[in-house]
Amino acid sequence: LPFSIVFFHASLQGWGWTSLGINIGLDIAAPLYDLGQVTTNAMGEAQLSATVPAALLHQTVWVQCWEGNIYGPEASSNALELVVY
């Protein structure tokens, strides 16, 4: 949705259900690391740039984001499994 807030999270634990509320959650396991939040543009697109700590080199990281407003979560993205290079 245009001009919505998107929250980005990462996990080092892998796949798993992390509830965000009734009938909505993330497909990555807790504990979650907060990578930041951004507001979508007029097309509903969001992107985030983040510095990855050197300790994560060659580690697998699972990332996912969700969209929400003052009333709570509305939707979540597909989760990605990435190796840090």
PDB file of C-alpha atoms in Angstrom:
ATOM      1  CA  LEU A   1       0.000   0.000   0.000  1.00  0.00           C
ATOM      2  CA  PRO A   2       1.302   3.475  -0.796  1.00  0.00           C
ATOM      3  CA  PHE A   3       2.753   5.461   2.114  1.00  0.00           C
ATOM      4  CA  SER A   4       2.541   2.566   4.593  1.00  0.00           C
ATOM      5  CA  ILE A   5       5.202   1.656   7.135  1.00  0.00           C
ATOM      6  CA  VAL A   6       7.234  -1.488   6.434  1.00  0.00           C
ATOM      7  CA  PHE A   7       9.213  -3.174   9.238  1.00  0.00           C
ATOM      8  CA  PHE A   8      12.243  -5.311   8.325  1.00  0.00           C
ATOM      9  CA  HIS A   9      13.425  -8.221  10.520  1.00  0.00           C
ATOM     10  CA  ALA A  10      16.148 -10.871  10.425  1.00  0.00           C
ATOM     11  CA  SER A  11      16.655 -14.193  12.163  1.00  0.00           C
ATOM     12  CA  LEU A  12      19.714 -16.353  12.700  1.00  0.00           C
ATOM     13  CA  GLN A  13      17.544 -19.285  13.856  1.00  0.00           C
ATOM     14  CA  GLY A  14      15.991 -20.242  10.522  1.00  0.00           C
ATOM     15  CA  TRP A  15      12.441 -20.995   9.520  1.00  0.00           C
ATOM     16  CA  GLY A  16       9.680 -20.919  12.106  1.00  0.00           C
ATOM     17  CA  TRP A  17       6.444 -19.160  12.973  1.00  0.00           C
ATOM     18  CA  THR A  18       6.657 -15.848  14.838  1.00  0.00           C
ATOM     19  CA  SER A  19       3.213 -14.422  15.552  1.00  0.00           C
ATOM     20  CA  LEU A  20       2.564 -10.726  14.988  1.00  0.00           C
ATOM     21  CA  GLY A  21      -1.081 -10.923  15.994  1.00  0.00           C
ATOM     22  CA  ILE A  22      -4.270 -12.770  15.191  1.00  0.00           C
ATOM     23  CA  ASN A  23      -3.828 -14.762  11.951  1.00  0.00           C
ATOM     24  CA  ILE A  24      -0.648 -12.962  10.881  1.00  0.00           C
ATOM     25  CA  GLY A  25       2.971 -13.728  11.490  1.00  0.00           C
ATOM     26  CA  LEU A  26       6.396 -14.185  10.014  1.00  0.00           C
ATOM     27  CA  ASP A  27       7.910 -17.372   8.642  1.00  0.00           C
ATOM     28  CA  ILE A  28      11.235 -16.800  10.408  1.00  0.00           C
ATOM     29  CA  ALA A  29      12.039 -18.000  13.917  1.00  0.00           C
ATOM     30  CA  ALA A  30      12.530 -15.802  16.956  1.00  0.00           C
ATOM     31  CA  PRO A  31      14.495 -14.106  18.252  1.00  0.00           C
ATOM     32  CA  LEU A  32      14.078 -11.465  15.570  1.00  0.00           C
ATOM     33  CA  TYR A  33      16.513  -8.649  14.959  1.00  0.00           C
ATOM     34  CA  ASP A  34      14.985  -5.306  14.004  1.00  0.00           C
ATOM     35  CA  LEU A  35      16.689  -4.028  10.848  1.00  0.00           C
ATOM     36  CA  GLY A  36      14.670  -0.822  10.608  1.00  0.00           C
ATOM     37  CA  GLN A  37      11.534   0.588   9.083  1.00  0.00           C
ATOM     38  CA  VAL A  38      10.736   2.673   6.023  1.00  0.00           C
ATOM     39  CA  THR A  39       7.672   4.275   4.465  1.00  0.00           C
ATOM     40  CA  THR A  40       6.594   2.940   1.073  1.00  0.00           C
ATOM     41  CA  ASN A  41       6.587   5.226  -1.939  1.00  0.00           C
ATOM     42  CA  ALA A  42       3.543   6.159  -4.034  1.00  0.00           C
ATOM     43  CA  MET A  43       3.796   2.765  -5.804  1.00  0.00           C
ATOM     44  CA  GLY A  44       3.789   0.871  -2.495  1.00  0.00           C
ATOM     45  CA  GLU A  45       7.454  -0.133  -2.823  1.00  0.00           C
ATOM     46  CA  ALA A  46       9.978  -0.203   0.004  1.00  0.00           C
ATOM     47  CA  GLN A  47      13.671  -0.900   0.268  1.00  0.00           C
ATOM     48  CA  LEU A  48      16.176  -0.899   3.095  1.00  0.00           C
ATOM     49  CA  SER A  49      19.960  -0.678   3.078  1.00  0.00           C
ATOM     50  CA  ALA A  50      21.766  -2.023   6.127  1.00  0.00           C
ATOM     51  CA  THR A  51      25.340  -2.630   7.211  1.00  0.00           C
ATOM     52  CA  VAL A  52      25.988  -6.268   8.000  1.00  0.00           C
ATOM     53  CA  PRO A  53      28.348  -6.970  10.922  1.00  0.00           C
ATOM     54  CA  ALA A  54      31.587  -8.746   9.914  1.00  0.00           C
ATOM     55  CA  ALA A  55      30.756 -11.547  12.393  1.00  0.00           C
ATOM     56  CA  LEU A  56      27.972 -12.652  10.017  1.00  0.00           C
ATOM     57  CA  LEU A  57      30.341 -13.324   7.106  1.00  0.00           C
ATOM     58  CA  HIS A  58      29.470 -16.724   5.555  1.00  0.00           C
ATOM     59  CA  GLN A  59      26.480 -17.107   7.920  1.00  0.00           C
ATOM     60  CA  THR A  60      22.931 -17.832   6.793  1.00  0.00           C
ATOM     61  CA  VAL A  61      20.409 -15.114   7.630  1.00  0.00           C
ATOM     62  CA  TRP A  62      16.630 -15.254   7.181  1.00  0.00           C
ATOM     63  CA  VAL A  63      14.894 -11.945   6.448  1.00  0.00           C
ATOM     64  CA  GLN A  64      11.270 -10.869   6.135  1.00  0.00           C
ATOM     65  CA  CYS A  65       9.244  -7.698   6.407  1.00  0.00           C
ATOM     66  CA  TRP A  66       5.700  -6.783   7.282  1.00  0.00           C
ATOM     67  CA  GLU A  67       3.463  -3.802   6.634  1.00  0.00           C
ATOM     68  CA  GLY A  68       1.351  -2.133   9.251  1.00  0.00           C
ATOM     69  CA  ASN A  69      -0.154   0.987  10.695  1.00  0.00           C
ATOM     70  CA  ILE A  70      -1.205   2.279  14.118  1.00  0.00           C
ATOM     71  CA  TYR A  71      -3.737  -0.549  14.348  1.00  0.00           C
ATOM     72  CA  GLY A  72      -1.145  -3.302  13.893  1.00  0.00           C
ATOM     73  CA  PRO A  73       0.134  -5.659  11.171  1.00  0.00           C
ATOM     74  CA  GLU A  74      -1.675  -5.833   7.838  1.00  0.00           C
ATOM     75  CA  ALA A  75       0.471  -8.054   5.618  1.00  0.00           C
ATOM     76  CA  SER A  76       3.818  -9.819   5.468  1.00  0.00           C
ATOM     77  CA  SER A  77       6.245 -10.435   2.626  1.00  0.00           C
ATOM     78  CA  ASN A  78       7.814 -13.658   1.462  1.00  0.00           C
ATOM     79  CA  ALA A  79      10.756 -14.682   3.635  1.00  0.00           C
ATOM     80  CA  LEU A  80      14.242 -15.044   2.144  1.00  0.00           C
ATOM     81  CA  GLU A  81      17.159 -17.240   3.166  1.00  0.00           C
ATOM     82  CA  LEU A  82      20.470 -15.512   2.372  1.00  0.00           C
ATOM     83  CA  VAL A  83      24.157 -16.261   2.908  1.00  0.00           C
ATOM     84  CA  VAL A  84      26.233 -13.199   3.824  1.00  0.00           C
ATOM     85  CA  TYR A  85      29.247 -12.661   1.511  1.00  0.00           C
TER      86      TYR A  85
END
